[in-house]
Each structure stands twice: as structure tokens, then as C-alpha cells.
Amino acid sequence: MSQTASIWSPLRSPVGTAVSTAVVAVVMLVAAIMAYLNGTNAAITELRSLAYPVVWISVSLAAAVWIGQTVQGRPRRWRGIAVGGGYTLMIAWLTGLVGSTTGGFPLRVHAAPPGWGPIILYDSGLLRLSIVPFKLIAYLALGYVIYALVAAHRGSIRAAALGVFSCVSCTGPLLVAVIGAIGGTQATTAVATVGYDIATVALVTTFGLLVAVVARQQATG
């Protein structure tokens, strides 16, 4: 094996590819965010809000790439598509990315820091879309992971339930509704702010657990 091949071979492994994907995502997002802030002079009151998309996207892509390359074979492909696709649609519905119509309105695109935006809003009169890029990428990655596990018969529908808790909007609206009704506007705002912190930890934990399950299965053969 040539020296060049030996240098690049680790990067071609599942771990190397996953790490490379995460690094590229982080670099591109940070560069895009800096360009956006310099070009718009936007005022950011919570700096950590800029980190959410970076963490969600990089972790989601890295985990999906690693699991996709590590879990070989798809003997139950159609079952995987059904479960993974259904799971993704369920998450999209629970989190408000997809919802029932509110009467219909044309396509709207709103500028926001990269990852948060561009935010796409559309209501066809039958279905409503509210697309936030970093959430969509994370949910698609979760759906793909579930697809890979189920299609390869190395996981089950129970694995999909694990991902539900990674969604801020799966628990956030309930907490906002309950605490907001009790404590008023200040309590509602506090829950909304803390919600993404909790969701980010939950998302990373979810992907970490899924990666750990796959790694253990590979080790035991």
C-alpha cells in the first residue's frame, strides 16, 4: 500500500467519514453565520441560539453517516422505509414542521441566521409547512437511522420511540401550555428559552445511544 493510500484510509472508514462530515458541517455553518451577522448587523440577544443549529446538524449528520456505513445489508428495506418514513412524518407533525391547514397562504421565505433559516412557510389549503432547516435535517437523520436499523433487522420500532424525546417541540409546547397557564408570560418565556438547551442535550444523547447500540451489536457480531 502506498504512503498516500495509508494516510487516507482512516478517513475512508465509517468513523473517519463521520468525523469529516461533522467537521465540514461545522466549518460551513460557522462561516455562513459569521457572514450573515457581518452582512446584516443582526442583533443576537442569546448567543447560544447560534450554536443550536451547529450542534444539531453536525451531530445528526455524523451519526447518520456512521450508522449508515456501519450497518450493512438491507434485507427488510421496505419495512425500513415504512417505519423510518412514518417516524419522520410523525416527528415533523408533532414538532409543527408539517401541520393541518390554517386557511392557505402562498409560499413565504423569511431570513434568519444560517441553520435557523431560511425559514419556509407554506399553506396549500390542505397542508401547512413550517420548515426550519436544522430541525428538518435532524429529523431526517433520525428517520434515516431508524430506516437503517429496521431494514437491516438490527433494531426495532422501539428504537424509533427513543428519538421522540430529542425534539424540543415534543415536550416544549406541553410545558409552555401548562406552566404558561400557571405562571404567566415570564414563565412561558423561561420554558421556551430552556427548552432548546434540554432538547439539544436530548438530541445528542439520543444519537449517542443509537450509535452505542450499533457499536455493541457490531462488537458481538
XYZ file of N, CA and C in Angstrom:
663
model
N 0.846 -1.195 0.000
C 0.000 0.000 0.000
C 0.880 1.243 0.000
N 0.536 2.219 -0.855
C 1.325 3.430 -0.934
C 1.139 4.271 0.317
N 2.090 5.219 0.509
C 2.001 6.076 1.686
C 0.760 6.951 1.630
N 0.414 7.437 0.408
C -0.774 8.276 0.267
C -2.027 7.504 0.639
N -2.110 6.256 0.176
C -3.284 5.432 0.483
C -3.394 5.166 1.966
N -2.241 4.942 2.632
C -2.270 4.656 4.066
C -2.696 5.877 4.862
N -2.395 7.078 4.346
C -2.791 8.299 5.036
C -4.304 8.501 4.938
N -4.857 8.212 3.755
C -6.273 8.477 3.530
C -7.186 7.357 3.987
N -6.639 6.157 4.170
C -7.500 5.028 4.522
C -8.286 5.229 5.823
N -7.698 5.827 6.892
C -8.502 6.047 8.104
C -9.688 6.968 7.864
N -9.519 7.953 6.942
C -10.593 8.891 6.665
C -11.720 8.233 5.887
N -11.409 7.093 5.242
C -12.430 6.394 4.471
C -13.200 5.398 5.330
N -12.779 5.211 6.561
C -13.506 4.339 7.469
C -14.788 5.038 7.898
N -15.767 4.281 8.434
C -17.004 4.922 8.903
C -16.758 6.046 9.906
N -15.829 5.819 10.838
C -15.545 6.854 11.832
C -14.926 8.077 11.165
N -13.961 7.836 10.273
C -13.304 8.946 9.584
C -14.271 9.748 8.733
N -15.147 9.048 8.027
C -16.133 9.728 7.189
C -17.106 10.536 8.035
N -17.533 9.959 9.166
C -18.466 10.659 10.048
C -17.830 11.916 10.635
N -16.591 11.796 11.089
C -15.890 12.942 11.663
C -15.677 14.018 10.599
N -15.269 13.603 9.409
C -15.065 14.560 8.319
C -16.356 15.298 7.985
N -17.459 14.557 7.967
C -18.761 15.165 7.685
C -19.117 16.212 8.730
N -18.884 15.871 9.998
C -19.190 16.807 11.081
C -18.321 18.055 10.995
N -17.047 17.857 10.716
C -16.115 19.000 10.626
C -16.513 19.931 9.489
N -16.816 19.363 8.338
C -17.233 20.177 7.195
C -18.504 20.947 7.513
N -19.467 20.275 8.163
C -20.719 20.932 8.523
C -20.479 22.101 9.475
N -19.627 21.887 10.480
C -19.338 22.938 11.458
C -18.669 24.129 10.785
N -17.655 23.862 9.970
C -16.916 24.937 9.307
C -17.833 25.748 8.396
N -18.661 25.053 7.611
C -19.553 25.753 6.692
C -20.600 26.574 7.438
N -21.162 26.007 8.502
C -22.185 26.723 9.260
C -21.611 27.944 9.978
N -20.462 27.774 10.617
C -19.849 28.893 11.333
C -19.493 30.014 10.360
N -18.938 29.637 9.208
C -18.592 30.643 8.198
C -19.846 31.360 7.705
N -20.914 30.603 7.474
C -22.164 31.195 6.990
C -22.787 32.112 8.046
N -22.731 31.691 9.308
C -23.278 32.517 10.389
C -22.508 33.825 10.523
N -21.183 33.751 10.469
C -20.356 34.953 10.562
C -20.647 35.910 9.408
N -20.775 35.348 8.198
C -21.084 36.179 7.034
C -22.448 36.833 7.180
N -23.404 36.073 7.706
C -24.759 36.607 7.897
C -24.741 37.756 8.908
N -24.066 37.562 10.022
C -24.020 38.597 11.061
C -23.301 39.844 10.562
N -22.217 39.660 9.821
C -21.478 40.809 9.292
C -22.268 41.546 8.215
N -23.056 40.781 7.451
C -23.786 41.387 6.348
C -25.097 42.024 6.733
N -25.663 41.611 7.853
C -26.987 42.122 8.231
C -26.962 42.976 9.492
N -25.883 42.912 10.254
C -25.806 43.616 11.543
C -26.951 43.214 12.468
N -27.340 41.952 12.376
C -28.438 41.449 13.194
C -28.021 41.430 14.665
N -28.960 41.776 15.530
C -28.710 41.761 16.976
C -29.144 40.411 17.534
N -28.201 39.689 18.133
C -28.483 38.380 18.721
C -28.445 38.519 20.239
N -29.586 38.345 20.872
C -29.650 38.509 22.326
C -29.158 37.264 23.064
N -29.355 36.096 22.477
C -28.896 34.841 23.081
C -27.894 34.190 22.142
N -26.609 34.365 22.446
C -25.571 33.851 21.552
C -25.639 32.334 21.409
N -26.094 31.640 22.465
C -26.120 30.196 22.371
C -27.153 29.712 21.353
N -28.086 30.594 20.983
C -29.058 30.196 19.966
C -28.377 29.928 18.631
N -27.222 30.556 18.400
C -26.484 30.313 17.164
C -25.808 28.947 17.172
N -25.596 28.405 18.369
C -24.913 27.110 18.475
C -25.854 25.936 18.241
N -27.143 26.140 18.470
C -28.085 25.019 18.309
C -28.015 24.389 16.926
N -28.122 25.171 15.848
C -28.053 24.545 14.526
C -26.735 23.830 14.268
N -25.632 24.406 14.751
C -24.321 23.797 14.541
C -24.259 22.418 15.196
N -24.723 22.332 16.436
C -24.705 21.061 17.167
C -25.681 20.075 16.539
N -26.907 20.503 16.301
C -27.926 19.595 15.764
C -27.500 19.019 14.419
N -27.037 19.883 13.524
C -26.706 19.430 12.173
C -25.464 18.551 12.168
N -24.397 18.976 12.854
C -23.145 18.210 12.827
C -23.313 16.844 13.490
N -23.968 16.812 14.637
C -24.174 15.542 15.344
C -25.086 14.622 14.537
N -26.157 15.172 14.002
C -27.116 14.366 13.243
C -26.465 13.750 12.011
N -25.742 14.558 11.254
C -25.099 14.056 10.040
C -24.024 13.028 10.368
N -23.215 13.317 11.392
C -22.141 12.387 11.754
C -22.705 11.030 12.160
N -23.739 11.032 13.002
C -24.333 9.775 13.458
C -24.981 9.021 12.307
N -25.703 9.746 11.451
C -26.374 9.092 10.324
C -25.367 8.489 9.352
N -24.283 9.207 9.088
C -23.254 8.694 8.174
C -22.588 7.462 8.769
N -22.235 7.531 10.062
C -21.551 6.383 10.678
C -22.442 5.155 10.718
N -23.679 5.320 11.169
C -24.599 4.177 11.246
C -24.913 3.648 9.856
N -25.090 4.553 8.878
C -25.379 4.126 7.521
C -24.271 3.286 6.921
N -23.019 3.610 7.247
C -21.887 2.850 6.717
C -21.583 1.611 7.553
N -21.928 1.651 8.816
C -21.598 0.537 9.706
C -22.606 -0.595 9.605
N -23.885 -0.243 9.542
C -24.941 -1.259 9.453
C -25.067 -1.690 7.996
N -24.580 -2.852 7.694
C -24.541 -3.349 6.322
C -25.760 -4.217 6.030
N -26.207 -4.175 4.777
C -27.314 -5.023 4.353
C -28.665 -4.411 4.682
N -29.605 -4.519 3.751
C -30.956 -4.005 3.964
C -31.976 -5.048 3.513
N -32.003 -6.245 4.143
C -32.928 -7.295 3.715
C -34.392 -6.933 3.912
N -34.679 -5.992 4.807
C -36.064 -5.573 5.058
C -36.217 -4.103 4.679
N -35.789 -3.795 3.468
C -35.748 -2.401 3.012
C -37.110 -1.718 3.076
N -38.139 -2.389 2.557
C -39.453 -1.746 2.510
C -40.035 -1.542 3.900
N -39.763 -2.489 4.801
C -40.197 -2.282 6.186
C -39.456 -1.090 6.783
N -38.173 -0.998 6.485
C -37.392 0.134 6.983
C -37.903 1.457 6.449
N -38.238 1.484 5.160
C -38.773 2.715 4.563
C -40.093 3.104 5.224
N -40.948 2.103 5.454
C -42.247 2.381 6.061
C -42.094 2.922 7.480
N -41.244 2.270 8.276
C -41.067 2.688 9.671
C -40.307 4.004 9.745
N -39.185 4.105 9.016
C -38.394 5.331 9.046
C -39.149 6.524 8.489
N -39.861 6.300 7.373
C -40.645 7.388 6.788
C -41.793 7.796 7.672
N -42.495 6.813 8.222
C -43.598 7.125 9.125
C -43.129 7.848 10.363
N -41.964 7.441 10.887
C -41.388 8.079 12.066
C -41.052 9.542 11.778
N -40.439 9.785 10.605
C -40.069 11.150 10.240
C -41.301 12.029 10.110
N -42.340 11.510 9.469
C -43.579 12.276 9.316
C -44.220 12.556 10.677
N -44.164 11.558 11.575
C -44.729 11.745 12.904
C -44.005 12.858 13.653
N -42.661 12.822 13.602
C -41.868 13.853 14.275
C -42.153 15.219 13.658
N -42.214 15.274 12.323
C -42.492 16.543 11.642
C -43.844 17.094 12.060
N -44.826 16.206 12.236
C -46.161 16.648 12.637
C -46.166 17.107 14.096
N -45.535 16.334 14.967
C -45.507 16.688 16.387
C -44.794 18.006 16.634
N -43.772 18.280 15.832
C -42.966 19.487 16.047
C -43.444 20.680 15.249
N -44.480 20.506 14.441
C -45.051 21.638 13.722
C -44.427 21.921 12.376
N -43.459 21.121 11.929
C -42.903 21.333 10.599
C -43.956 21.057 9.529
N -44.821 20.090 9.829
C -45.962 19.781 8.972
C -47.206 19.830 9.845
N -48.259 20.407 9.328
C -49.472 20.501 10.131
C -50.708 20.668 9.280
N -51.826 20.765 9.937
C -53.084 20.960 9.224
C -53.198 22.402 8.754
N -53.922 22.615 7.699
C -54.043 23.934 7.101
C -54.703 24.934 8.049
N -54.316 26.192 7.894
C -54.937 27.274 8.658
C -55.726 28.191 7.729
N -55.956 27.729 6.518
C -56.735 28.531 5.579
C -56.042 28.780 4.265
N -54.736 28.517 4.231
C -53.998 28.664 2.985
C -53.338 30.020 2.836
N -52.059 30.025 2.431
C -51.353 31.254 2.083
C -50.178 30.878 1.180
N -49.701 31.809 0.359
C -48.632 31.495 -0.596
C -47.301 31.247 0.107
N -46.347 30.757 -0.666
C -45.015 30.471 -0.148
C -44.370 31.731 0.405
N -43.826 31.604 1.617
C -43.119 32.715 2.239
C -41.754 32.230 2.705
N -40.752 33.047 2.475
C -39.391 32.717 2.909
C -38.879 33.854 3.777
N -38.497 33.518 5.019
C -38.034 34.529 5.962
C -36.549 34.311 6.264
N -35.802 35.406 6.236
C -34.371 35.337 6.524
C -34.160 35.118 8.017
N -33.126 34.342 8.327
C -32.734 34.069 9.707
C -31.294 33.566 9.659
N -30.585 33.571 10.792
C -29.216 33.047 10.793
C -29.168 31.642 10.201
N -28.121 31.330 9.445
C -27.995 30.002 8.822
C -28.229 28.876 9.826
N -29.010 27.910 9.411
C -29.413 26.826 10.298
C -30.831 27.065 10.779
N -31.070 28.245 11.314
C -32.434 28.653 11.664
C -33.203 28.999 10.398
N -32.493 29.554 9.450
C -33.140 29.979 8.221
C -32.347 29.542 7.005
N -32.903 29.776 5.822
C -34.174 30.476 5.616
C -35.362 29.646 6.091
N -36.280 30.297 6.794
C -37.499 29.644 7.266
C -38.533 29.670 6.146
N -39.053 28.518 5.822
C -40.004 28.395 4.714
C -41.398 28.106 5.269
N -42.342 28.944 4.899
C -43.727 28.784 5.330
C -44.614 28.648 4.097
N -45.504 27.681 4.137
C -46.409 27.477 3.007
C -47.653 26.733 3.478
N -48.788 27.180 3.011
C -50.047 26.522 3.323
C -50.819 26.361 2.020
N -50.994 25.106 1.616
C -51.649 24.818 0.342
C -53.170 24.846 0.434
N -53.679 24.970 1.654
C -55.106 24.849 1.848
C -55.488 23.443 2.281
N -54.537 22.516 2.113
C -54.718 21.138 2.569
C -53.693 20.776 3.638
N -52.497 21.343 3.481
C -51.383 21.018 4.368
C -50.552 22.271 4.594
N -50.010 22.383 5.804
C -49.185 23.534 6.144
C -47.754 23.093 6.430
N -46.783 23.826 5.888
C -45.370 23.558 6.110
C -44.725 24.740 6.820
N -43.938 24.448 7.838
C -43.165 25.468 8.553
C -41.758 24.891 8.732
N -40.914 25.105 7.752
C -39.614 24.433 7.698
C -38.517 25.276 8.334
N -37.900 24.729 9.374
C -36.703 25.306 9.990
C -35.560 24.341 9.654
N -34.570 24.767 8.880
C -33.575 23.843 8.325
C -32.911 22.894 9.307
N -32.418 23.398 10.460
C -31.658 22.499 11.329
C -32.534 21.436 11.968
N -33.812 21.767 12.207
C -34.727 20.762 12.730
C -35.029 19.706 11.670
N -35.278 20.169 10.447
C -35.591 19.241 9.363
C -34.445 18.265 9.138
N -33.207 18.761 9.126
C -32.042 17.902 8.917
C -31.927 16.871 10.035
N -32.127 17.309 11.279
C -32.022 16.388 12.414
C -33.088 15.302 12.345
N -34.317 15.673 12.015
C -35.401 14.699 11.968
C -35.240 13.733 10.802
N -34.749 14.234 9.667
C -34.471 13.346 8.537
C -33.354 12.365 8.888
N -32.338 12.858 9.616
C -31.248 11.978 10.035
C -31.754 10.896 10.984
N -32.622 11.274 11.922
C -33.208 10.289 12.830
C -34.026 9.265 12.054
N -34.810 9.739 11.092
C -35.600 8.828 10.275
C -34.736 7.864 9.485
N -33.616 8.380 8.962
C -32.709 7.523 8.201
C -32.083 6.461 9.098
N -31.699 6.850 10.298
C -31.107 5.891 11.236
C -32.102 4.782 11.571
N -33.352 5.166 11.832
C -34.379 4.165 12.122
C -34.584 3.258 10.916
N -34.611 3.858 9.726
C -34.724 3.062 8.499
C -33.605 2.031 8.413
N -32.364 2.473 8.622
C -31.214 1.576 8.501
C -31.284 0.439 9.516
N -31.670 0.750 10.747
C -31.750 -0.275 11.779
C -32.844 -1.292 11.490
N -34.022 -0.791 11.109
C -35.141 -1.695 10.854
C -34.913 -2.505 9.574
N -34.407 -1.855 8.523
C -34.173 -2.545 7.251
C -33.117 -3.623 7.383
N -32.146 -3.391 8.263
C -31.081 -4.368 8.457
C -31.444 -5.401 9.519
N -32.632 -5.247 10.096
C -33.104 -6.144 11.151
C -32.158 -6.127 12.348
N -31.565 -4.955 12.600
C -30.677 -4.802 13.758
C -31.295 -3.860 14.780
N -32.533 -3.522 14.568
C -33.228 -2.658 15.509
C -34.703 -2.958 15.428
N -35.505 -2.191 16.064
C -36.935 -2.430 16.064
C -37.652 -1.113 16.127
N -38.991 -1.186 16.076
C -39.792 0.027 16.154
C -39.561 0.729 17.487
N -39.180 -0.017 18.522
C -38.925 0.614 19.822
C -37.793 1.622 19.738
N -36.840 1.400 18.806
C -35.741 2.353 18.649
C -36.260 3.709 18.196
N -37.350 3.713 17.415
C -37.906 4.979 16.950
C -38.426 5.817 18.107
N -39.010 5.167 19.107
C -39.563 5.896 20.245
C -38.486 6.681 20.981
N -37.253 6.177 20.933
C -36.147 6.849 21.611
C -35.943 8.248 21.065
N -36.129 8.410 19.752
C -35.876 9.703 19.131
C -36.900 10.767 19.440
N -38.077 10.366 19.876
C -39.128 11.345 20.154
C -38.666 12.362 21.180
N -37.907 11.904 22.171
C -37.508 12.780 23.268
C -36.406 13.759 22.867
N -35.890 13.644 21.629
C -34.881 14.590 21.176
C -35.497 15.866 20.644
N -36.833 15.896 20.492
C -37.495 17.030 19.857
C -37.949 18.037 20.900
N -37.475 19.246 20.800
C -37.907 20.258 21.760
C -39.407 20.463 21.676
N -39.965 20.372 20.481
C -41.388 20.640 20.329
C -42.257 19.471 20.746
N -41.655 18.313 21.024
C -42.452 17.187 21.518
C -42.837 17.405 22.972
N -41.996 18.104 23.708
C -42.283 18.367 25.115
C -42.476 19.849 25.381
N -41.832 20.702 24.585
C -41.895 22.142 24.794
C -43.291 22.723 24.830
N -44.122 22.475 23.807
C -45.456 23.077 23.816
C -46.290 22.665 25.024
N -46.139 21.416 25.473
C -46.903 20.966 26.643
C -46.476 21.733 27.878
N -45.152 21.879 28.051
C -44.650 22.622 29.207
C -45.053 24.080 29.135
N -44.956 24.675 27.946
C -45.331 26.077 27.781
C -46.807 26.278 28.102
N -47.637 25.365 27.617
C -49.077 25.491 27.836
C -49.424 25.386 29.318
N -48.817 24.405 29.991
C -49.141 24.179 31.396
C -48.555 25.264 32.287
N -47.245 25.502 32.145
C -46.590 26.473 33.019
C -47.035 27.883 32.673
N -47.259 28.140 31.370
C -47.717 29.460 30.964
C -49.064 29.782 31.567
N -49.926 28.774 31.658
C -51.252 28.998 32.226
C -51.163 29.286 33.719
N -50.114 28.712 34.346
C -49.962 28.886 35.795
C -49.173 30.144 36.128
N -48.042 30.306 35.415
C -47.125 31.370 35.806
C -47.142 32.597 34.936
N -47.899 32.594 33.859
C -47.986 33.775 33.016
C -46.850 33.865 32.012
N -46.678 35.058 31.439
C -45.747 35.264 30.323
C -44.307 34.979 30.697
N -43.849 35.402 31.867
C -42.454 35.210 32.248
C -42.110 33.726 32.326
N -42.990 32.938 32.894
C -42.748 31.500 32.982
C -42.725 30.876 31.602
N -43.623 31.313 30.721
C -43.668 30.782 29.365
C -42.367 31.069 28.631
N -41.863 32.297 28.744
C -40.612 32.675 28.088
C -39.451 31.868 28.620
N -39.407 31.647 29.923
C -38.320 30.881 30.535
C -38.302 29.459 30.011
N -39.481 28.840 29.908
C -39.559 27.470 29.407
C -39.094 27.399 27.966
N -39.513 28.379 27.144
C -39.131 28.379 25.736
C -37.619 28.498 25.578
N -36.982 29.318 26.453
C -35.531 29.509 26.373
C -34.790 28.251 26.784
N -35.194 27.659 27.890
C -34.525 26.466 28.396
C -34.829 25.251 27.528
N -35.961 25.281 26.830
C -36.387 24.130 26.041
C -35.353 23.660 25.035
N -34.733 24.590 24.333
C -33.744 24.197 23.332
C -32.475 23.649 23.972
N -32.123 24.146 25.138
C -30.972 23.582 25.849
C -31.227 22.116 26.177
N -32.406 21.842 26.725
C -32.767 20.468 27.076
C -32.849 19.602 25.828
N -33.474 20.139 24.780
C -33.637 19.376 23.546
C -32.295 19.046 22.906
N -31.343 19.976 22.978
C -30.033 19.735 22.378
C -29.304 18.612 23.107
N -29.368 18.639 24.427
C -28.769 17.555 25.213
C -29.447 16.230 24.884
N -30.781 16.264 24.786
C -31.532 15.048 24.488
C -31.206 14.518 23.102
N -31.053 15.421 22.134
C -30.720 15.005 20.774
C -29.369 14.307 20.727
N -28.364 14.939 21.343
C -27.015 14.349 21.365
C -27.046 13.004 22.088
N -27.778 12.935 23.195
C -27.894 11.683 23.936
C -28.558 10.604 23.102
N -29.604 10.973 22.373
C -30.326 10.017 21.536
C -29.413 9.413 20.483
N -28.718 10.258 19.750
C -27.802 9.749 18.729
C -26.671 8.957 19.364
N -26.210 9.405 20.544
C -25.156 8.670 21.230
C -25.600 7.272 21.605
N -26.835 7.149 22.108
C -27.358 5.836 22.477
C -27.525 4.937 21.251
N -28.018 5.510 20.163
C -28.195 4.724 18.946
C -26.845 4.244 18.402
N -25.851 5.125 18.434
C -24.506 4.737 17.996
C -23.946 3.656 18.909
N -24.173 3.793 20.220
C -23.675 2.801 21.175
C -24.316 1.439 20.937
N -25.620 1.431 20.629
C -26.315 0.169 20.349
C -25.709 -0.519 19.138
N -25.508 0.248 18.066
C -24.934 -0.316 16.842
C -23.516 -0.806 17.096
N -22.713 -0.025 17.822
C -21.335 -0.425 18.116
C -21.300 -1.723 18.913
N -22.209 -1.864 19.877
C -22.258 -3.088 20.679
C -22.675 -4.278 19.818
N -23.617 -4.068 18.928
C -24.039 -5.143 18.047
C -22.929 -5.590 17.118
N -22.152 -4.602 16.642
C -21.028 -4.947 15.759
C -19.953 -5.707 16.519
N -19.751 -5.327 17.785
C -18.713 -5.972 18.587
C -19.072 -7.417 18.904
N -20.369 -7.657 19.132
C -20.796 -9.014 19.467
C -21.068 -9.859 18.231
N -21.035 -9.188 17.046
C -21.135 -9.887 15.786
C -22.407 -10.552 15.464
